[in-house]
Amino acid sequence: MAAEEKSLHFIEQIIEDSLASGFPQENLRFRFPPEPNGYLHIGHAKSICLNFGLGLKYNAPVNLRFDDTNPAKEEQEYVDAIKEDLLWLGFQWSEELYSSDYFQQLYDWAVAMIKNGKAYIDSQSSEAMAIQKGTPTQPGVDGPFRNRSVEENLTLFEGMKNGDFPEGSHVLRAKIDMASTNMLMRDPLMYRILHRHHHRTGNDWNIYPMYDYAHGESDYIEHISHSICTLEFVMHRELYDWFLDQIYPESSSQSNDVDKVRPHQYEFARLNLNYTVMSKRKLLQLVQENRVNGWDDPRMPTISGLRRRGYTAASIRKFCESIGVAKRENVIDVSLLDFCLREDLNKKAPRVMAVLDPIKLVITNYPEGKEEFLDAENNQEEEAAGFRKVPFSRELYIEREDFLEVAPAKFFRLSIGNEVRLKNAYIIKAEKVIKDSDGNSIEIHATYDTDSLSGSGSEASKRKVAGTLHWVAIKHAVEAEVRLYDRLFIDEAPDSHKEKNFLDFMNSNSLQTVKGFVEPSLATAIAGDHFQFQRLGYFTVDKDTTNSKLVFNKTVGLKDAWEEKGKKEENSLNNALKDINKYFKVATREERIAIRKAIGETLAGIANYSLLQNAFKKNINNNKTSLLFAQFILKYSSLKSADFDKEAVSKLYLMSLRSESTFVRSRALLNLRDLETNLDLVHSFRDEILKLQSNPSKSTTERESEFIEQVLNK
């Protein structure tokens, strides 16, 4: 029992405490409340799994309630997509509800609040209201319309409802406390005028409630016991409770009565995923600017995009379970999602053979016209998967990268004079290669060992060779379009850099389309079918597939190439920093130039923006090695001065110009000299450079003096 309690996450513990305090389990009720203004993404999946998971754990109903209070952004298309995503993930809601179901009740409660002196009509402009509201450190002040009479407020509110006023002319505000330390409590908006067509209520309404007002009241109407939100709503909880106070009976002796259940809001950390943007606004921008091919583009983090790419519902549920439910924000590595997917597909996906960059292989001693149908295991992880027959003949396709005419050491694939095994087939030896007029290899001639058939039990079949290659028989090969998808962004935090637009980090290689060939067993594959292309990765049949055209999406590789690349770049950066120490120790200028050149080449080859940014900031300190390294990042990396925080750049130059090391000072002067733009930065250090020029204690060298003159003359 103790071990069970330890495994509870904090939301479950809250519910357990509620039950222990006498709250009836039959009164537990949860909800998932999406706004239908876009497609759900992987971040929503965490909330979905949490809310519906609680429903399953406690045998409690979970409502699907669409927060449809802003007709300017909401569409039926989004409603339909959200429902499809939920069902695909494996969850079924208790009731399908809409905030718009409660428009009349919300209006009636607002009227009651006006009558009770708890709400008023404000006719200021939004700009004036923002000024009047104050700042986090300065209290707000009462606006000119705060003390309107109840009669005037009621008349204006009815006129707003009837469509008598233009958008922006009036709003209904709650009358709370303009001096509250919580700015959300400084008379927040309850209703605004919108002359827009609503996807459900048509043109019946000209005013629409704000989220903060509608959310808690809708929870109350639906008898929601635990209203679970993400952490950005922590400050909203006070307002959530205040609005409930206006409608919930003060004497709650009947609090166990289902009709009197008062909802309580609890917050958990939302999902933050690296190499991804989670903002619906930014995802919409990608769609509207045609930077992706719609909401279900397989590069998008939307659930529909992930589904089309080939992610399974089980892998997403497993991912959400793995990351847990926490109170503190953190960033999850997208590679964990890919790991969950590989783990799932490894058990489910049949193994097949496909060649994506083909080169022709002719087995010269294999009889012309002969065909064999060889046994191939469908999935070694699943015994019941059985075997299939694959055709084998004299002419095959293999991957171009699996052949080198002259191979280096540790090349365990095909080369002239060396042997490899063809998967499920024979051992072959390359004898010669035919090339075109440009010297490109176009055809490989090989011989095969007739007694080496895989699984035959012969001595030859047991012979160990360097490697095993996949292949497809040309005569039986089925042509397919293969879309090779990669991460949409090359930076781990694309929308976190205030000096850059997130679009600057889009991966130009996120989609490559190739013509490949697959074994004939895939000819009848249908959209959504998953396969492991042996040695290449997991692939899924795309919805664009027709009877005459097969289309596959690359879902994920067999290994995490990004993790390997990231480790390689991080190691390169660390090694470059170590080389800086040598720079100070070598005796000659020629040696320093060689070290500087090597470091420069390393830095120029690192594409990870965040890695370079973090290394830059980390090395702005009084250590001469660190300062020189930061200056080298400015000089040689793909980033420019404008990409860095201005204060950090200024601090670096100031510390470098004051350094005791002539190497550090010289590099700072050279970087300032070479600046083609931002001359203001150069001029801001003029006094510091003049001090350097006149300060003999710095042991200024002749070359450094020359650099000083060059900078001063810019």
XYZ file of C-alpha atoms in Angstrom:
714
model
C 0.000 0.000 0.000
C 2.867 2.354 0.890
C 4.529 1.727 -2.468
C 1.217 2.488 -4.166
C 0.907 5.828 -2.378
C 4.438 6.810 -3.402
C 3.578 6.208 -7.033
C 0.723 8.714 -6.969
C 1.389 12.012 -8.722
C 0.352 15.161 -6.885
C -3.033 15.547 -8.624
C -3.956 11.986 -7.687
C -2.846 12.729 -4.124
C -5.143 15.782 -4.050
C -8.054 13.613 -5.153
C -7.170 10.935 -2.600
C -7.134 13.636 0.096
C -10.544 14.887 -1.097
C -11.978 11.381 -0.835
C -10.370 10.853 2.569
C -12.004 14.091 3.752
C -15.441 12.793 2.886
C -15.956 13.894 -0.706
C -18.152 11.214 -2.362
C -16.348 9.336 -5.126
C -19.536 9.364 -7.210
C -19.274 13.172 -7.300
C -15.871 13.119 -8.961
C -16.094 14.620 -12.429
C -13.376 15.940 -14.760
C -13.286 17.759 -18.074
C -11.004 18.419 -21.029
C -11.806 21.973 -22.256
C -10.078 22.748 -25.591
C -10.670 25.972 -27.465
C -11.583 25.088 -31.072
C -9.200 27.641 -32.591
C -6.632 25.196 -33.943
C -5.603 21.559 -33.986
C -4.506 19.796 -30.816
C -0.753 19.266 -30.418
C 1.472 16.983 -28.363
C 1.221 19.395 -25.412
C -2.539 18.863 -25.307
C -1.947 15.111 -25.325
C -0.466 15.390 -21.835
C -3.597 17.148 -20.556
C -5.827 14.655 -22.373
C -4.017 11.665 -20.868
C -4.108 13.268 -17.415
C -7.825 14.136 -17.388
C -9.091 11.003 -19.096
C -6.600 8.912 -17.131
C -8.111 10.220 -13.890
C -11.543 9.364 -15.214
C -10.464 5.779 -15.865
C -8.645 5.462 -12.532
C -11.585 6.696 -10.462
C -14.379 5.460 -12.733
C -15.514 9.072 -13.060
C -17.058 10.839 -16.075
C -14.886 13.165 -18.165
C -16.632 15.817 -20.240
C -15.350 17.149 -23.524
C -16.230 20.832 -23.288
C -15.347 23.145 -26.142
C -14.455 26.600 -24.870
C -16.078 28.303 -27.861
C -16.367 31.891 -26.597
C -14.405 33.628 -29.368
C -16.103 33.261 -32.774
C -13.355 35.352 -34.391
C -10.949 32.400 -34.180
C -13.075 29.266 -33.841
C -14.312 26.931 -36.555
C -16.235 23.672 -36.874
C -13.211 22.183 -38.638
C -11.282 22.414 -35.378
C -14.129 20.862 -33.381
C -14.187 17.856 -35.719
C -10.396 17.494 -35.664
C -10.275 17.586 -31.847
C -12.903 14.854 -31.558
C -11.061 12.715 -34.096
C -7.785 13.120 -32.177
C -9.358 12.147 -28.849
C -10.941 9.008 -30.287
C -7.700 8.055 -32.023
C -5.779 8.423 -28.756
C -8.199 5.899 -27.288
C -10.396 8.070 -25.068
C -14.169 8.437 -24.972
C -15.817 11.419 -23.297
C -18.902 11.242 -21.130
C -20.699 14.267 -22.598
C -19.915 16.553 -25.522
C -20.585 20.076 -24.262
C -19.887 23.661 -25.298
C -19.460 26.904 -23.393
C -21.928 28.292 -25.913
C -24.520 25.957 -24.357
C -24.398 28.262 -21.351
C -24.481 31.685 -23.024
C -27.925 32.532 -21.645
C -27.083 31.398 -18.126
C -23.766 33.297 -18.188
C -25.609 36.401 -19.374
C -28.205 36.059 -16.622
C -25.501 35.732 -13.982
C -23.743 38.801 -15.394
C -26.997 40.778 -15.110
C -27.308 39.644 -11.494
C -23.742 40.795 -10.819
C -24.559 44.241 -12.268
C -27.597 44.453 -10.009
C -25.428 43.475 -7.013
C -22.892 46.163 -7.824
C -20.264 43.580 -8.813
C -19.977 44.522 -12.512
C -20.136 47.651 -14.655
C -19.900 48.827 -18.249
C -16.613 50.537 -19.143
C -16.554 52.724 -22.255
C -12.847 53.549 -22.288
C -10.550 52.514 -25.123
C -8.425 49.415 -24.540
C -5.331 51.652 -24.414
C -6.860 53.846 -21.705
C -7.898 50.812 -19.681
C -4.371 49.393 -19.887
C -2.924 52.639 -18.484
C -5.605 52.906 -15.798
C -4.906 49.309 -14.725
C -1.403 50.182 -13.496
C 1.648 47.904 -13.455
C 2.795 44.962 -11.327
C 4.541 47.446 -9.004
C 2.028 50.299 -9.245
C -1.657 49.944 -8.278
C -4.384 50.763 -10.747
C -6.823 53.631 -10.387
C -10.569 53.726 -10.721
C -11.761 54.475 -14.233
C -14.266 57.218 -15.092
C -17.128 54.724 -15.584
C -16.546 52.522 -12.524
C -19.372 54.111 -10.541
C -22.062 54.152 -13.201
C -25.522 53.518 -11.820
C -26.981 50.038 -11.888
C -29.735 51.256 -14.218
C -27.298 52.717 -16.741
C -25.142 49.580 -16.649
C -28.166 47.352 -17.257
C -29.366 49.519 -20.147
C -25.929 49.560 -21.795
C -25.414 45.819 -21.279
C -28.755 45.037 -22.903
C -27.838 47.343 -25.781
C -24.538 45.511 -26.193
C -26.430 42.221 -26.323
C -28.878 43.605 -28.890
C -26.081 44.777 -31.189
C -26.677 48.505 -30.700
C -22.980 49.372 -30.350
C -19.861 48.803 -32.475
C -17.053 46.473 -31.432
C -14.680 48.053 -28.941
C -17.103 50.716 -27.752
C -18.053 49.061 -24.443
C -17.013 46.119 -22.277
C -18.451 44.608 -19.107
C -15.924 44.512 -16.264
C -16.079 42.818 -12.891
C -15.889 45.310 -10.029
C -13.236 43.888 -7.706
C -10.124 45.790 -6.572
C -8.053 48.176 -8.692
C -5.290 48.105 -6.065
C -4.952 44.309 -5.919
C -1.415 42.935 -6.095
C -2.793 40.417 -8.594
C -3.341 42.459 -11.748
C -5.931 39.936 -12.939
C -8.149 41.087 -10.065
C -8.101 44.727 -11.188
C -11.600 44.775 -12.636
C -11.103 42.117 -15.341
C -13.190 41.995 -18.513
C -16.233 39.742 -18.484
C -17.824 40.488 -21.882
C -16.774 42.161 -25.125
C -18.769 43.072 -28.237
C -18.120 40.848 -31.277
C -20.356 41.077 -34.328
C -19.178 37.707 -35.604
C -20.914 34.569 -36.793
C -20.566 31.777 -34.235
C -20.149 28.239 -35.546
C -22.974 27.005 -33.281
C -25.148 29.958 -32.236
C -24.988 31.761 -35.566
C -25.783 35.462 -35.161
C -27.857 35.118 -31.981
C -25.278 36.893 -29.840
C -23.370 40.131 -30.239
C -21.472 39.809 -26.965
C -19.247 36.937 -25.868
C -17.893 36.071 -22.395
C -14.181 36.143 -21.625
C -12.434 32.880 -20.769
C -11.809 33.746 -17.101
C -15.503 34.378 -16.553
C -16.906 31.508 -18.589
C -14.451 28.833 -17.483
C -15.219 28.483 -13.786
C -18.930 29.091 -14.231
C -19.069 26.366 -16.891
C -17.242 24.021 -14.507
C -19.896 24.803 -11.899
C -22.772 24.130 -14.309
C -21.252 20.750 -15.203
C -20.534 19.809 -11.554
C -16.791 19.499 -12.251
C -15.078 18.558 -8.997
C -11.415 19.052 -9.989
C -10.676 21.622 -12.685
C -7.143 20.883 -13.847
C -5.208 23.589 -15.716
C -1.610 24.290 -16.660
C 0.708 26.438 -14.568
C 0.116 29.676 -16.468
C -3.312 29.752 -14.804
C -1.958 29.841 -11.239
C -2.548 33.593 -11.015
C -6.023 33.104 -12.491
C -7.129 30.874 -9.613
C -8.006 33.820 -7.364
C -10.252 35.208 -10.101
C -11.695 31.744 -10.797
C -12.730 31.542 -7.140
C -14.057 35.113 -7.054
C -16.407 34.482 -9.969
C -17.601 31.270 -8.299
C -18.243 33.214 -5.096
C -20.822 35.297 -6.985
C -22.960 32.279 -7.860
C -22.160 29.592 -5.275
C -24.411 29.515 -2.174
C -22.576 30.872 0.834
C -24.130 28.321 3.136
C -22.633 25.132 1.734
C -24.112 22.700 4.228
C -25.343 20.817 1.174
C -21.863 20.736 -0.389
C -22.079 16.980 -0.893
C -25.180 17.419 -3.018
C -24.205 17.018 -6.680
C -26.105 20.208 -7.486
C -23.922 22.146 -5.070
C -20.476 20.795 -5.994
C -18.045 23.680 -6.077
C -15.158 23.182 -8.528
C -11.585 23.777 -7.431
C -8.763 24.642 -9.791
C -5.416 22.833 -9.661
C -2.400 23.485 -11.878
C 0.272 21.213 -13.325
C 3.305 21.858 -15.515
C 2.486 21.806 -19.193
C 4.595 19.897 -21.672
C 7.552 21.792 -23.123
C 9.314 19.879 -25.890
C 12.629 20.858 -27.417
C 13.032 21.448 -31.185
C 9.311 22.300 -31.227
C 6.940 25.248 -30.967
C 3.750 24.718 -28.981
C 2.032 28.049 -29.520
C -1.201 27.639 -31.505
C -0.639 31.115 -32.902
C 2.775 30.133 -34.258
C 1.525 26.804 -35.566
C -1.280 28.682 -37.348
C 1.345 31.019 -38.808
C 3.241 28.036 -40.227
C 0.028 26.835 -41.876
C -1.142 30.212 -43.163
C 2.270 31.104 -44.616
C 2.473 27.692 -46.335
C 5.692 26.821 -44.539
C 4.082 23.426 -43.927
C 1.391 21.569 -45.834
C -1.492 22.064 -43.431
C -2.199 21.226 -39.813
C -1.571 17.521 -40.414
C 1.802 18.020 -42.090
C 3.922 15.148 -40.699
C 6.504 17.659 -39.442
C 3.955 19.426 -37.228
C 3.666 18.593 -33.495
C -0.115 18.383 -33.902
C -1.690 15.057 -32.996
C -3.009 14.784 -36.553
C 0.480 15.502 -37.912
C 2.057 12.924 -35.622
C -0.617 10.397 -36.613
C 0.034 10.991 -40.307
C 3.791 10.784 -39.765
C 3.273 7.342 -38.246
C 3.356 7.887 -34.496
C 1.047 5.458 -32.720
C -1.557 6.332 -30.111
C 0.098 3.846 -27.733
C 3.482 5.555 -28.088
C 2.004 8.982 -27.303
C 0.157 7.634 -24.260
C 3.366 5.930 -23.103
C 5.300 9.162 -23.606
C 2.807 11.122 -21.487
C 3.001 8.446 -18.802
C 6.820 8.539 -18.866
C 7.138 12.305 -18.363
C 4.722 12.228 -15.425
C 2.742 15.052 -13.842
C 4.771 17.740 -12.090
C 4.374 21.167 -10.492
C 7.513 22.633 -12.051
C 8.136 23.540 -15.692
C 10.862 21.663 -17.528
C 11.803 20.862 -21.102
C 11.437 17.291 -22.335
C 13.733 15.961 -25.044
C 11.783 15.018 -28.161
C 14.037 11.956 -28.400
C 12.019 10.454 -25.520
C 8.902 10.580 -27.705
C 10.851 8.885 -30.485
C 12.110 6.255 -28.039
C 8.533 5.437 -26.991
C 7.603 5.135 -30.650
C 10.518 2.843 -31.533
C 9.684 0.667 -28.548
C 6.089 0.319 -29.758
C 6.826 -0.162 -33.460
C 9.632 -2.608 -32.743
C 6.964 -5.027 -31.536
C 4.307 -4.209 -34.122
C 5.915 -3.218 -37.425
C 6.660 -5.955 -39.993
C 10.240 -5.993 -41.332
C 10.416 -5.439 -45.068
C 13.039 -4.473 -47.621
C 13.159 -1.182 -49.477
C 15.896 0.643 -51.372
C 15.727 4.438 -51.380
C 18.862 5.356 -53.360
C 19.242 2.438 -55.744
C 22.210 1.197 -57.698
C 21.916 -1.865 -59.904
C 23.603 -5.094 -58.828
C 24.002 -7.923 -61.356
C 24.932 -11.393 -60.070
C 26.773 -12.607 -63.149
C 26.866 -16.323 -62.264
C 23.169 -16.464 -61.343
C 21.188 -18.078 -64.209
C 19.333 -15.621 -66.421
C 15.560 -15.985 -66.116
C 15.785 -17.871 -62.837
C 13.651 -16.729 -59.898
C 13.507 -17.928 -56.315
C 11.064 -17.062 -53.558
C 12.983 -16.938 -50.317
C 11.692 -17.072 -46.741
C 11.895 -13.790 -44.840
C 10.933 -13.342 -41.191
C 8.227 -10.727 -40.661
C 9.260 -9.661 -37.172
C 11.833 -11.422 -35.026
C 10.358 -9.688 -31.949
C 7.022 -11.425 -32.479
C 7.016 -15.187 -33.063
C 3.437 -15.234 -34.280
C 4.303 -12.791 -37.093
C 5.550 -15.692 -39.213
C 7.325 -15.537 -42.576
C 6.684 -14.231 -46.071
C 8.158 -15.020 -49.480
C 10.389 -12.471 -51.245
C 11.442 -12.890 -54.883
C 15.152 -13.147 -55.728
C 16.728 -13.006 -59.181
C 19.869 -12.088 -61.128
C 19.348 -8.294 -61.089
C 18.781 -6.436 -57.839
C 18.782 -2.951 -56.367
C 20.935 -2.180 -53.353
C 21.567 1.121 -51.583
C 24.173 3.262 -53.308
C 25.876 4.025 -49.996
C 26.346 0.285 -49.404
C 29.020 0.112 -52.112
C 32.476 1.620 -52.394
C 34.871 0.572 -55.106
C 37.803 0.837 -52.736
C 36.735 0.611 -49.124
C 38.499 2.099 -46.101
C 39.058 0.095 -42.936
C 35.886 -0.675 -40.992
C 33.653 -0.360 -44.070
C 31.498 -3.429 -43.521
C 29.581 -3.273 -46.761
C 30.241 -4.153 -50.372
C 33.506 -3.342 -52.149
C 35.535 -4.875 -54.969
C 36.969 -8.228 -53.914
C 35.063 -8.359 -50.614
C 32.083 -10.462 -49.551
C 28.782 -9.540 -47.914
C 25.543 -11.376 -47.322
C 22.306 -10.337 -48.985
C 19.574 -10.444 -46.321
C 17.661 -13.781 -46.379
C 19.661 -14.781 -49.470
C 23.251 -15.531 -50.532
C 26.802 -14.378 -49.925
C 28.114 -12.333 -52.839
C 31.489 -10.908 -53.868
C 31.828 -7.721 -55.941
C 34.012 -8.270 -58.998
C 33.810 -5.005 -60.946
C 31.906 -1.768 -61.341
C 30.590 -0.070 -64.474
C 30.734 3.712 -64.603
C 29.206 6.420 -66.758
C 31.133 9.048 -68.722
C 31.419 11.216 -65.600
C 32.971 8.448 -63.577
C 29.881 7.699 -61.491
C 29.202 4.084 -60.571
C 25.996 2.886 -62.242
C 26.194 -0.917 -62.080
C 27.979 -3.445 -59.892
C 28.850 -6.925 -61.090
C 29.171 -9.634 -58.465
C 29.223 -13.406 -58.100
C 27.366 -15.458 -55.529
C 28.218 -18.562 -53.553
C 25.578 -21.078 -54.639
C 25.779 -23.025 -51.364
C 25.464 -20.011 -49.054
C 21.673 -19.596 -48.941
C 20.682 -18.165 -45.581
C 19.071 -20.742 -43.313
C 19.950 -23.701 -45.533
C 22.246 -25.227 -42.909
C 25.163 -25.701 -45.289
C 28.729 -24.950 -44.232
C 28.840 -22.050 -46.670
C 25.660 -20.550 -45.214
C 27.333 -20.427 -41.777
C 30.349 -18.523 -43.039
C 30.815 -15.150 -41.336
C 31.138 -12.109 -43.589
C 31.661 -8.415 -42.940
C 28.079 -7.230 -43.307
C 24.502 -7.888 -44.421
C 22.746 -5.744 -47.039
C 19.066 -5.311 -47.834
C 17.970 -5.475 -51.480
C 14.994 -5.606 -53.827
C 14.702 -7.737 -56.963
C 14.386 -5.323 -59.900
C 11.824 -7.366 -61.815
C 9.433 -7.454 -58.858
C 10.249 -4.082 -57.294
C 7.363 -1.715 -56.624
C 8.115 1.951 -57.147
C 7.185 4.256 -54.274
C 7.429 7.913 -53.342
C 9.212 8.169 -50.029
C 9.050 11.356 -47.982
C 12.013 11.643 -45.652
C 10.897 13.812 -42.750
C 13.159 15.363 -40.158
C 12.687 17.856 -37.330
C 11.043 21.085 -38.414
C 13.501 23.233 -36.443
C 17.269 23.005 -36.074
C 17.387 24.775 -32.714
C 16.332 23.165 -29.455
C 14.408 26.277 -28.361
C 13.315 28.009 -31.584
C 10.876 30.471 -30.020
C 12.896 31.411 -26.934
C 15.367 33.870 -28.477
C 14.098 37.422 -28.178
C 16.528 38.670 -30.822
C 15.424 36.069 -33.402
C 12.214 35.029 -35.132
C 11.365 31.364 -34.587
C 11.049 31.000 -38.360
C 14.788 31.691 -38.661
C 15.403 28.238 -37.215
C 13.362 26.231 -39.694
C 15.171 23.174 -40.982
C 15.596 23.506 -44.753
C 16.084 19.715 -44.911
C 12.975 18.812 -42.907
C 11.445 17.190 -46.009
C 13.187 15.421 -48.857
C 11.251 13.366 -51.373
C 12.906 10.443 -53.165
C 11.840 7.697 -55.544
C 12.471 4.338 -53.939
C 11.685 0.688 -54.592
C 10.021 -1.704 -52.169
C 9.465 -5.432 -52.150
C 6.200 -6.605 -53.783
C 4.527 -7.558 -50.482
C 3.936 -3.821 -49.917
C 1.929 -3.341 -53.117
C -1.363 -3.716 -51.235
C -0.398 -1.623 -48.191
C -2.977 0.953 -47.121
C -2.782 4.341 -45.416
C -1.651 4.043 -41.802
C 0.183 0.732 -42.177
C 3.528 0.700 -40.356
C 6.705 -1.041 -41.531
C 10.330 -1.225 -40.608
C 12.417 -0.751 -43.727
C 15.345 -2.887 -42.689
C 18.481 -0.900 -41.842
C 16.672 2.368 -42.742
C 14.018 3.064 -40.112
C 10.275 2.974 -39.548
C 7.948 4.100 -42.327
C 4.192 4.586 -42.621
C 1.893 4.564 -45.638
C 0.655 8.125 -46.218
C -2.954 9.075 -46.949
C -1.850 10.331 -50.395
C -1.400 6.691 -51.462
C -3.624 5.592 -54.351
C -4.110 2.346 -56.258
C -1.454 3.472 -58.725
C 0.961 5.215 -56.370
C 2.492 4.178 -53.069
C 3.577 6.983 -50.723
C 5.555 6.359 -47.543
C 6.486 8.744 -44.751
C 9.637 8.209 -42.763
C 8.389 8.118 -39.198
C 11.629 7.741 -37.269
C 15.103 6.292 -37.793
C 16.362 3.171 -36.078
C 18.720 5.355 -34.049
C 18.546 8.913 -32.758
C 20.686 10.757 -35.308
C 20.037 14.103 -33.598
C 21.361 12.855 -30.285
C 24.525 11.632 -31.982
C 24.880 14.934 -33.819
C 24.258 16.905 -30.606
C 26.869 14.939 -28.679
C 29.328 15.370 -31.523
C 28.831 19.147 -31.610
C 29.052 19.413 -27.827
C 32.265 17.384 -27.820
C 33.659 19.553 -30.611
C 32.891 22.683 -28.622
C 34.523 21.294 -25.475
C 37.605 20.213 -27.422
C 37.869 23.667 -28.999
C 37.780 25.219 -25.539
C 40.595 22.885 -24.439
C 42.645 23.931 -27.469
C 42.446 27.549 -26.283
C 44.781 26.605 -23.425
C 47.400 25.547 -25.963
C 47.039 28.918 -27.651
C 48.538 30.617 -24.599
C 51.349 28.060 -24.210
C 52.877 27.705 -27.678
C 56.006 29.696 -28.437
C 55.510 30.920 -32.003
C 52.947 32.988 -33.851
C 52.716 30.298 -36.542
C 51.620 27.740 -33.950
C 48.990 30.124 -32.595
C 47.663 30.758 -36.105
C 47.329 26.998 -36.673
C 45.435 26.548 -33.384
C 43.202 29.539 -34.086
C 42.418 28.202 -37.566
C 41.478 24.769 -36.205
C 39.251 26.308 -33.532
C 37.651 28.557 -36.142
C 36.835 25.595 -38.391
C 35.308 23.734 -35.450
C 33.121 26.673 -34.425
C 32.036 27.312 -38.021
C 30.849 23.687 -38.257
C 28.519 23.891 -35.251
C 24.920 24.644 -36.252
C 23.252 24.439 -32.837
C 22.262 28.023 -32.073
C 21.427 27.428 -28.421
C 24.649 25.508 -27.832
C 26.692 28.430 -29.187
C 24.614 30.973 -27.259
C 25.058 29.114 -23.989
C 28.791 28.677 -24.574
C 29.099 32.392 -25.328
C 27.316 33.492 -22.132
C 29.137 30.939 -19.987
C 32.545 32.213 -21.079
C 32.028 35.895 -20.293
C 34.111 35.934 -17.119
C 37.514 37.161 -15.963
C 39.360 34.056 -17.121
C 41.539 34.862 -20.136
C 40.882 31.465 -21.740
C 37.114 31.980 -21.482
C 37.248 35.541 -22.819
C 39.314 34.526 -25.833
C 36.968 31.625 -26.545
C 33.919 33.920 -26.408
C 35.687 36.309 -28.814
C 36.390 33.379 -31.154
C 32.686 32.456 -31.058
C 31.903 36.011 -32.172
C 34.481 35.780 -34.951
C 34.131 32.275 -36.358
C 30.724 30.828 -35.531
C 27.713 31.120 -37.811
C 26.263 33.622 -35.324
C 26.848 37.353 -35.641
C 27.085 40.055 -32.988
C 23.445 40.990 -33.642
C 22.380 37.454 -32.653
C 23.696 37.894 -29.136
C 22.281 39.852 -26.237
C 23.601 43.414 -26.527
C 24.454 43.665 -22.843
C 26.382 40.382 -22.984
C 28.360 41.529 -26.033
C 29.188 44.869 -24.386
C 30.260 43.113 -21.196
C 32.520 40.782 -23.177
C 34.259 43.630 -24.990
C 34.676 45.630 -21.798
C 36.214 42.699 -19.925
C 38.377 41.742 -22.907
C 39.771 45.260 -23.388
C 40.634 45.347 -19.686
C 42.203 41.879 -19.691
C 45.841 41.411 -18.678
C 46.340 39.175 -21.730
C 47.498 40.863 -24.937
C 45.999 37.930 -26.902
C 42.550 38.632 -25.474
C 42.841 42.385 -25.992
C 44.109 41.934 -29.553
C 41.290 39.581 -30.508
C 38.710 42.022 -29.080
C 40.275 44.867 -31.084
C 40.304 42.760 -34.257
C 36.651 41.832 -33.808
C 35.748 45.501 -33.304
C 37.822 46.483 -36.324
C 36.105 43.901 -38.534
C 32.571 44.924 -37.582
C 30.920 46.111 -40.803
C 27.742 47.146 -39.019
C 26.892 48.340 -35.523
C 29.529 51.077 -35.504
C 27.774 52.467 -32.440
C 29.145 49.474 -30.542
C 32.660 50.265 -31.757
C 32.361 53.932 -30.833
C 30.987 53.083 -27.373
C 34.399 51.642 -26.481
C 36.429 54.560 -27.841
C 37.299 55.907 -24.376
C 38.269 52.438 -23.191
C 40.536 51.964 -26.211
C 42.130 55.374 -25.682
C 42.903 54.371 -22.086
C 44.464 51.191 -23.394
C 46.563 53.199 -25.839
C 47.925 55.442 -23.095
C 48.396 52.760 -20.431
C 51.903 51.248 -20.624
C 51.192 48.916 -17.732
C 49.139 46.776 -20.113
C 52.352 45.827 -21.943
C 50.820 46.729 -25.258
C 52.613 45.043 -28.162
C 53.432 46.688 -31.458
C 50.732 44.668 -33.232
C 48.172 45.587 -30.593
C 49.019 49.264 -31.024
C 48.442 48.825 -34.729
C 44.997 47.278 -34.061
C 44.141 50.170 -31.708
C 44.871 52.687 -34.463
C 42.762 50.730 -36.941
C 39.765 50.634 -34.594
C 40.057 54.319 -33.681
C 40.131 55.213 -37.368
C 36.872 53.366 -38.189
